[in-house]
PDB file of C-alpha atoms and ligand atoms in Angstrom:
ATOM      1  CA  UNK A  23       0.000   0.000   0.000  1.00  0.00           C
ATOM      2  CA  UNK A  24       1.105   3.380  -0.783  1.00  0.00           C
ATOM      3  CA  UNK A  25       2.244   5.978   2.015  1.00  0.00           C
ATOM      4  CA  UNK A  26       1.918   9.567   1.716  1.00  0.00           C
ATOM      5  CA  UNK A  27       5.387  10.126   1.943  1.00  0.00           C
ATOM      6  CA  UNK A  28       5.886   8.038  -0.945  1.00  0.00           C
ATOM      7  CA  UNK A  29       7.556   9.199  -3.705  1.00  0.00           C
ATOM      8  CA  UNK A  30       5.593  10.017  -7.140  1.00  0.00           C
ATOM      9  CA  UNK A  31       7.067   9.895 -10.628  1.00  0.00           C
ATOM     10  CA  UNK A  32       4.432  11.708 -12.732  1.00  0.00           C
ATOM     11  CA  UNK A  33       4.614  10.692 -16.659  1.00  0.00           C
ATOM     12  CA  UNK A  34       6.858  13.112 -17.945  1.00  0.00           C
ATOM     13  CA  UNK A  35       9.613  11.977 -14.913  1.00  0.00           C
ATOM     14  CA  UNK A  36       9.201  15.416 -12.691  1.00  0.00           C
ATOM     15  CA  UNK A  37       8.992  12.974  -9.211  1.00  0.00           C
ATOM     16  CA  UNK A  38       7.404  14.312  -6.466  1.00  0.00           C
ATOM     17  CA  UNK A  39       8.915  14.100  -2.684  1.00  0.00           C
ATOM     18  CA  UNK A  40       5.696  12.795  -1.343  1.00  0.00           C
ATOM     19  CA  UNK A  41       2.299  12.533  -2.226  1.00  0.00           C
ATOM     20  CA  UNK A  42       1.033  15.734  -0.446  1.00  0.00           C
ATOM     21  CA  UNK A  43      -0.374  18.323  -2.376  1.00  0.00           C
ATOM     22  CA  UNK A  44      -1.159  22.449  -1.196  1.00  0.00           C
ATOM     23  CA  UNK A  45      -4.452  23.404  -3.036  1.00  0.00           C
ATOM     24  CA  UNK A  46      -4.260  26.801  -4.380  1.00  0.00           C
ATOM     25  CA  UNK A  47      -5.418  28.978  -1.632  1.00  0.00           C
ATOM     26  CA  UNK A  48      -5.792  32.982  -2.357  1.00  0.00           C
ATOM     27  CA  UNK A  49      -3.240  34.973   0.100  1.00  0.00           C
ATOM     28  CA  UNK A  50      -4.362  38.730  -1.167  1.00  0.00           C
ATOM     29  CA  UNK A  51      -1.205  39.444  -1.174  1.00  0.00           C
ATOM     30  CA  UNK A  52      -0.340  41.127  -4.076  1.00  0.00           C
ATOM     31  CA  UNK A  53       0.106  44.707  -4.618  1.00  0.00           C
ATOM     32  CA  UNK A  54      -1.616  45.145  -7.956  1.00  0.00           C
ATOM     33  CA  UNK A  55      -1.519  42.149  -8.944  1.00  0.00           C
ATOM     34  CA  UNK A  56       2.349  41.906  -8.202  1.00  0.00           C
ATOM     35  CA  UNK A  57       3.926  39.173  -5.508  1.00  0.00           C
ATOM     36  CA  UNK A  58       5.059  41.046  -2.253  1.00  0.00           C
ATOM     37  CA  UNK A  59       7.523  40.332   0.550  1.00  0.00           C
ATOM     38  CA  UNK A  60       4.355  39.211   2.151  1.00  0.00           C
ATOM     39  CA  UNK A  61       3.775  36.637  -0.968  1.00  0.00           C
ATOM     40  CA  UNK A  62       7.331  35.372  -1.146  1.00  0.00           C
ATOM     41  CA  UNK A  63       7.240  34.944   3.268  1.00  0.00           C
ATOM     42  CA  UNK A  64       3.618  32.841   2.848  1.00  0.00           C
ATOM     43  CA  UNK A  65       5.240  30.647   0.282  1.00  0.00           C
ATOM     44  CA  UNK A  66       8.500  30.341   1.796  1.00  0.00           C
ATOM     45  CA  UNK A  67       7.065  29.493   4.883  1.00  0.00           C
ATOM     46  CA  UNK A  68       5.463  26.307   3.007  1.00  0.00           C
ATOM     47  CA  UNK A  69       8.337  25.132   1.058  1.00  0.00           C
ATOM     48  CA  UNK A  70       8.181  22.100   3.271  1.00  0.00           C
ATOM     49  CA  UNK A  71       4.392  21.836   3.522  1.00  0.00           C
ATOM     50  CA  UNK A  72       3.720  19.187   0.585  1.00  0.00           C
ATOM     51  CA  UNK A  73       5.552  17.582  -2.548  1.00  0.00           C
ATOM     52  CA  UNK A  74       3.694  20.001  -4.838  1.00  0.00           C
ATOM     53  CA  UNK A  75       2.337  23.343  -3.898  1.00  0.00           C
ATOM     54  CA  UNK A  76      -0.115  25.170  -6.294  1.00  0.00           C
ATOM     55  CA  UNK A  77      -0.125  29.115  -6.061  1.00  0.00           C
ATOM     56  CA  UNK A  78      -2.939  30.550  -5.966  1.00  0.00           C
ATOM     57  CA  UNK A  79      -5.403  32.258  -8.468  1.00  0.00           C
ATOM     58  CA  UNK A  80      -3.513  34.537 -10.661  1.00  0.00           C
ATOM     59  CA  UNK A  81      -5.221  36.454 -13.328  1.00  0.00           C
ATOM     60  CA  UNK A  82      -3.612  36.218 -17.189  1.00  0.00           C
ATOM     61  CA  UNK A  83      -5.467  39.561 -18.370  1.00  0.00           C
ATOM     62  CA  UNK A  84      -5.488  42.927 -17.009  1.00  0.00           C
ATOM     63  CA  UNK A  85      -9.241  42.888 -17.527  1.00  0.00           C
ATOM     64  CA  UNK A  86      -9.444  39.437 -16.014  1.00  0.00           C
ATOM     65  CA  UNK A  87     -11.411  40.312 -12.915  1.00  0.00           C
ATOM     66  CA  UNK A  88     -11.151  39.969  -9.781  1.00  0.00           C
ATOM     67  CA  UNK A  89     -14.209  38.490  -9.568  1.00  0.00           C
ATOM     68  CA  UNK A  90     -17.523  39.546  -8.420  1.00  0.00           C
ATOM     69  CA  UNK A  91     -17.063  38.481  -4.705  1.00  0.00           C
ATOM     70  CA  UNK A  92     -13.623  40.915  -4.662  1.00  0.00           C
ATOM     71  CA  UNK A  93     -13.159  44.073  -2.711  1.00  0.00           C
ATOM     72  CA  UNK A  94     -10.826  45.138  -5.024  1.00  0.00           C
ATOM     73  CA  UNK A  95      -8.282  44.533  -7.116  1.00  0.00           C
ATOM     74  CA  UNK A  96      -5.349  45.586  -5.936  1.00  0.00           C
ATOM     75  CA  UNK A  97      -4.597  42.221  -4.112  1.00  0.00           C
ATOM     76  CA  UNK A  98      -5.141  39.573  -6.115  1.00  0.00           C
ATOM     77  CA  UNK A  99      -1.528  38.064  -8.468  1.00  0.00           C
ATOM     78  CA  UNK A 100      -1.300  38.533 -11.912  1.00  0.00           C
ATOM     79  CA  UNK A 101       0.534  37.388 -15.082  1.00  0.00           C
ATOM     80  CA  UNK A 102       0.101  39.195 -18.211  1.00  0.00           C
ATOM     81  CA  UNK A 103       3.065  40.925 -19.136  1.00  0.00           C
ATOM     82  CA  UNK A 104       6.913  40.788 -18.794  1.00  0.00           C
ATOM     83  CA  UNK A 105       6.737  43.203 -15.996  1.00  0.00           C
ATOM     84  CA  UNK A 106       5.280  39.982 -13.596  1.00  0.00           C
ATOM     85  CA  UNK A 107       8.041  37.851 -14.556  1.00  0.00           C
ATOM     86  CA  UNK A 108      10.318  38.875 -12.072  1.00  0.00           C
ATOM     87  CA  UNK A 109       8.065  38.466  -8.657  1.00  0.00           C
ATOM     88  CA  UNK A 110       7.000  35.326  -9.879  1.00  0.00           C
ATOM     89  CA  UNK A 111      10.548  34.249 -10.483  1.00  0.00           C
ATOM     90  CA  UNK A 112      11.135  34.570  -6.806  1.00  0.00           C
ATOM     91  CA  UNK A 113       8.090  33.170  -5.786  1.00  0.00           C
ATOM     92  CA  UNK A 114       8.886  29.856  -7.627  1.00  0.00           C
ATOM     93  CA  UNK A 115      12.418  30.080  -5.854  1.00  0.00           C
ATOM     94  CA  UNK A 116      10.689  30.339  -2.618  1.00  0.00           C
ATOM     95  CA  UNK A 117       8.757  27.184  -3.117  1.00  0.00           C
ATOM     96  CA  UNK A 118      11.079  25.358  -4.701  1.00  0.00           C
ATOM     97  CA  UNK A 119      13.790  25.567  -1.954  1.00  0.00           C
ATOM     98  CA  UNK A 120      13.212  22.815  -0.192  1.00  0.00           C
ATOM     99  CA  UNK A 121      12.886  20.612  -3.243  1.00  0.00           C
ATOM    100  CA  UNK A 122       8.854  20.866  -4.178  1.00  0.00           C
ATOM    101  CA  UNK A 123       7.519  21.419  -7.380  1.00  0.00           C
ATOM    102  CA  UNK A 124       5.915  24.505  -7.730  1.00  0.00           C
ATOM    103  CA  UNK A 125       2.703  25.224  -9.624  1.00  0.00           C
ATOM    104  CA  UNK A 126       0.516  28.029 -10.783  1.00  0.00           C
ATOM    105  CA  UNK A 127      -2.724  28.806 -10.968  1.00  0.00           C
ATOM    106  CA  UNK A 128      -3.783  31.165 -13.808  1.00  0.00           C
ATOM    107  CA  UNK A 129      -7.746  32.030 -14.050  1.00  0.00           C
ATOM    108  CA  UNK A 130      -9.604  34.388 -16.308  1.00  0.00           C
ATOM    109  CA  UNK A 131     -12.478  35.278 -14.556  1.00  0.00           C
ATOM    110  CA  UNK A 132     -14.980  36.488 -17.753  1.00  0.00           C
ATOM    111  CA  UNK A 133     -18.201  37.615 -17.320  1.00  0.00           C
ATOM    112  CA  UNK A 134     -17.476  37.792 -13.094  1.00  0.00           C
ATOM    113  CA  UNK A 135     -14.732  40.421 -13.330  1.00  0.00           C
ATOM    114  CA  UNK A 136     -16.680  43.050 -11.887  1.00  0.00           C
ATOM    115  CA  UNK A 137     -13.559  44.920 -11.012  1.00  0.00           C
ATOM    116  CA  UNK A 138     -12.411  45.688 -14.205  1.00  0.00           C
ATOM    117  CA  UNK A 139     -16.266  48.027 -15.365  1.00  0.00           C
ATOM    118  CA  UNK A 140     -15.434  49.629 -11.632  1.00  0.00           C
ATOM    119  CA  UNK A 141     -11.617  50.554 -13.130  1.00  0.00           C
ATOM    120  CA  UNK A 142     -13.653  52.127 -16.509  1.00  0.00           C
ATOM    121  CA  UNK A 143     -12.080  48.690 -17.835  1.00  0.00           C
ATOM    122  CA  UNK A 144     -14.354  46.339 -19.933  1.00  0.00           C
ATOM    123  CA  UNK A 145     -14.709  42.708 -18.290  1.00  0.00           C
ATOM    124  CA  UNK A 146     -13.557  40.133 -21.570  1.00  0.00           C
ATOM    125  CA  UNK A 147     -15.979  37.241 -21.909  1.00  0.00           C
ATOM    126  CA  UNK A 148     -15.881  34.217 -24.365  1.00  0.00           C
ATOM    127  CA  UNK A 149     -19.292  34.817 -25.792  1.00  0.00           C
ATOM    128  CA  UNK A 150     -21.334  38.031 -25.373  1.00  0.00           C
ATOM    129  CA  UNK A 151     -25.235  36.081 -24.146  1.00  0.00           C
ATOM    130  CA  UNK A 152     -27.800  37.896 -21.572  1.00  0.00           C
ATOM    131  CA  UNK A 153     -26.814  37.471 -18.005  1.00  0.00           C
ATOM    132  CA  UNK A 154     -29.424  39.139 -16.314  1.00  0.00           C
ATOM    133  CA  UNK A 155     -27.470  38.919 -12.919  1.00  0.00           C
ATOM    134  CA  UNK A 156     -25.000  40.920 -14.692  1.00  0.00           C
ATOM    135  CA  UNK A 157     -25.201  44.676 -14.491  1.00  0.00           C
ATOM    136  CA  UNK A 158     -22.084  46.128 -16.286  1.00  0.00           C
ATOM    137  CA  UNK A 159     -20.866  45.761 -19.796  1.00  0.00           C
ATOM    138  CA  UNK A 160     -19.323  42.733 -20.979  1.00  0.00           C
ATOM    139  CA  UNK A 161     -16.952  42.648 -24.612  1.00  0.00           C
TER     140      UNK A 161
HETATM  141  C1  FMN B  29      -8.522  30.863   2.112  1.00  0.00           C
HETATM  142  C2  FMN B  29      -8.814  30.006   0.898  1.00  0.00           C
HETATM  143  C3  FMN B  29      -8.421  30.452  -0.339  1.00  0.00           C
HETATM  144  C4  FMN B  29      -8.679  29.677  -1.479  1.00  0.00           C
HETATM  145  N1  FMN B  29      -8.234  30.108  -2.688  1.00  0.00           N
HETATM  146  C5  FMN B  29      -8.388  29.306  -3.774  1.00  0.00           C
HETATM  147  C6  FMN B  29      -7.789  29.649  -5.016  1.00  0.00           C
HETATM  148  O1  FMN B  29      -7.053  30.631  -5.145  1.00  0.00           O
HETATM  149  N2  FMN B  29      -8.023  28.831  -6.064  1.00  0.00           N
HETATM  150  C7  FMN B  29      -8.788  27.690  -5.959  1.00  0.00           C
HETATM  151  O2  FMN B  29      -8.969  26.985  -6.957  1.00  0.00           O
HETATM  152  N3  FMN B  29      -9.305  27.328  -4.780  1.00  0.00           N
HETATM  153  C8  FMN B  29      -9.114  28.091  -3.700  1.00  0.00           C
HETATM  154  N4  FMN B  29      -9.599  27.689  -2.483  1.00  0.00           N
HETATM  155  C9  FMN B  29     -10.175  26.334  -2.376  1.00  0.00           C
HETATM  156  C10 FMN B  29      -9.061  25.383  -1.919  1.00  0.00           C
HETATM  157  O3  FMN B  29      -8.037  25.320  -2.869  1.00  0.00           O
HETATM  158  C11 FMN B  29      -9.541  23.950  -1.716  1.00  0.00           C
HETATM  159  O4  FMN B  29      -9.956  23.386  -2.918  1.00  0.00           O
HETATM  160  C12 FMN B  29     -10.649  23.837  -0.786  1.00  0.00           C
HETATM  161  O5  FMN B  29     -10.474  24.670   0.334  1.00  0.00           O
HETATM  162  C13 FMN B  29     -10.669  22.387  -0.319  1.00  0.00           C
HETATM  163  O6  FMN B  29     -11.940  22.008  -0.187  1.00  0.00           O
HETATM  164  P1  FMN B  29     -12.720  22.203   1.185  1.00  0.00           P
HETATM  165  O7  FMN B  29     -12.469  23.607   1.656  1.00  0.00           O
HETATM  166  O8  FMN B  29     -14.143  21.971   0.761  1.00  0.00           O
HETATM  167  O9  FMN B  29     -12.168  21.173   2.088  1.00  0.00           O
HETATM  168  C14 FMN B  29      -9.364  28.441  -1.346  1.00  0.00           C
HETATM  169  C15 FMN B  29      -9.741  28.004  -0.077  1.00  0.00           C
HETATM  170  C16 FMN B  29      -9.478  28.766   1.016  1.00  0.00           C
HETATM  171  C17 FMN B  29      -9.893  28.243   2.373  1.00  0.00           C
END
């Protein structure tokens, strides 16, 4: 029977230290939408927590969202342009340290990115239908 400290080999041959994995979990750490000393010290702090921890929701379009539940969108990570690259360098280092794979997760969040009609921003959905929930503009 497997252990979960066992090792995993996943197809490709990446192997993971055990058999633990971190589900993405929002931190709100970002300072629009780029990693902070705050991100880098949550993530460090877990570089031991699991064989494979997955970062939380980062957005891959400026008018991505944060979605409708969102205060605002200052806090949420983001990944759309070189100018990212950087933070998220270190934050891989930071998880990576002690040897886990590190993971990201990037979300669009469509027709829910309120945020971006309360910027004067347009939120970008796949396919323009009536969502009569939905009370700002959608492209
Ligand atoms: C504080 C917090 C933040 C979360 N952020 C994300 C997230 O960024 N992306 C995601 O897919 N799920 C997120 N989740 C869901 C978790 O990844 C996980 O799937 C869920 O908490 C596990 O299911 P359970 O809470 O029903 O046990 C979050 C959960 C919590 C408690």
């Amino acid at each position: 029977m497997k252990s979960l400290v066992d090792q995993v080999k996943l197809r490709h041959g990446a192997v993971l230290k055990n058999r633990i994995v971190q589900s993405p979990m929002l931190t709100n750490s970002g300072d629009r939408g780029y990693v902070t000393q705050d991100t880098l010290d949550y993530y460090g702090a877990r570089s031991q927590s699991a064989g494979m921890v997955i970062a939380e929701y980062t957005s891959v379009s400026k008018n991505r969202g944060p979605s409708r539940s969102w205060a605002d969108d200052r806090t949420q990570l983001a990944l759309f342009d070189d100018s990212f690259k950087p933070g998220m360098t270190k934050l891989a280092s930071a998880l990576k340290k002690d040897g886990n794979k590190a993971i990201l997760q990037l979300v669009h969040s469509g027709r829910e990115a309120n945020y971006a009609s309360k910027m004067g921003r347009t939120a970008e959905v796949p396919s323009k239908m009536d969502f009569p929930w939905i009370n700002y503009p959608l492209h």
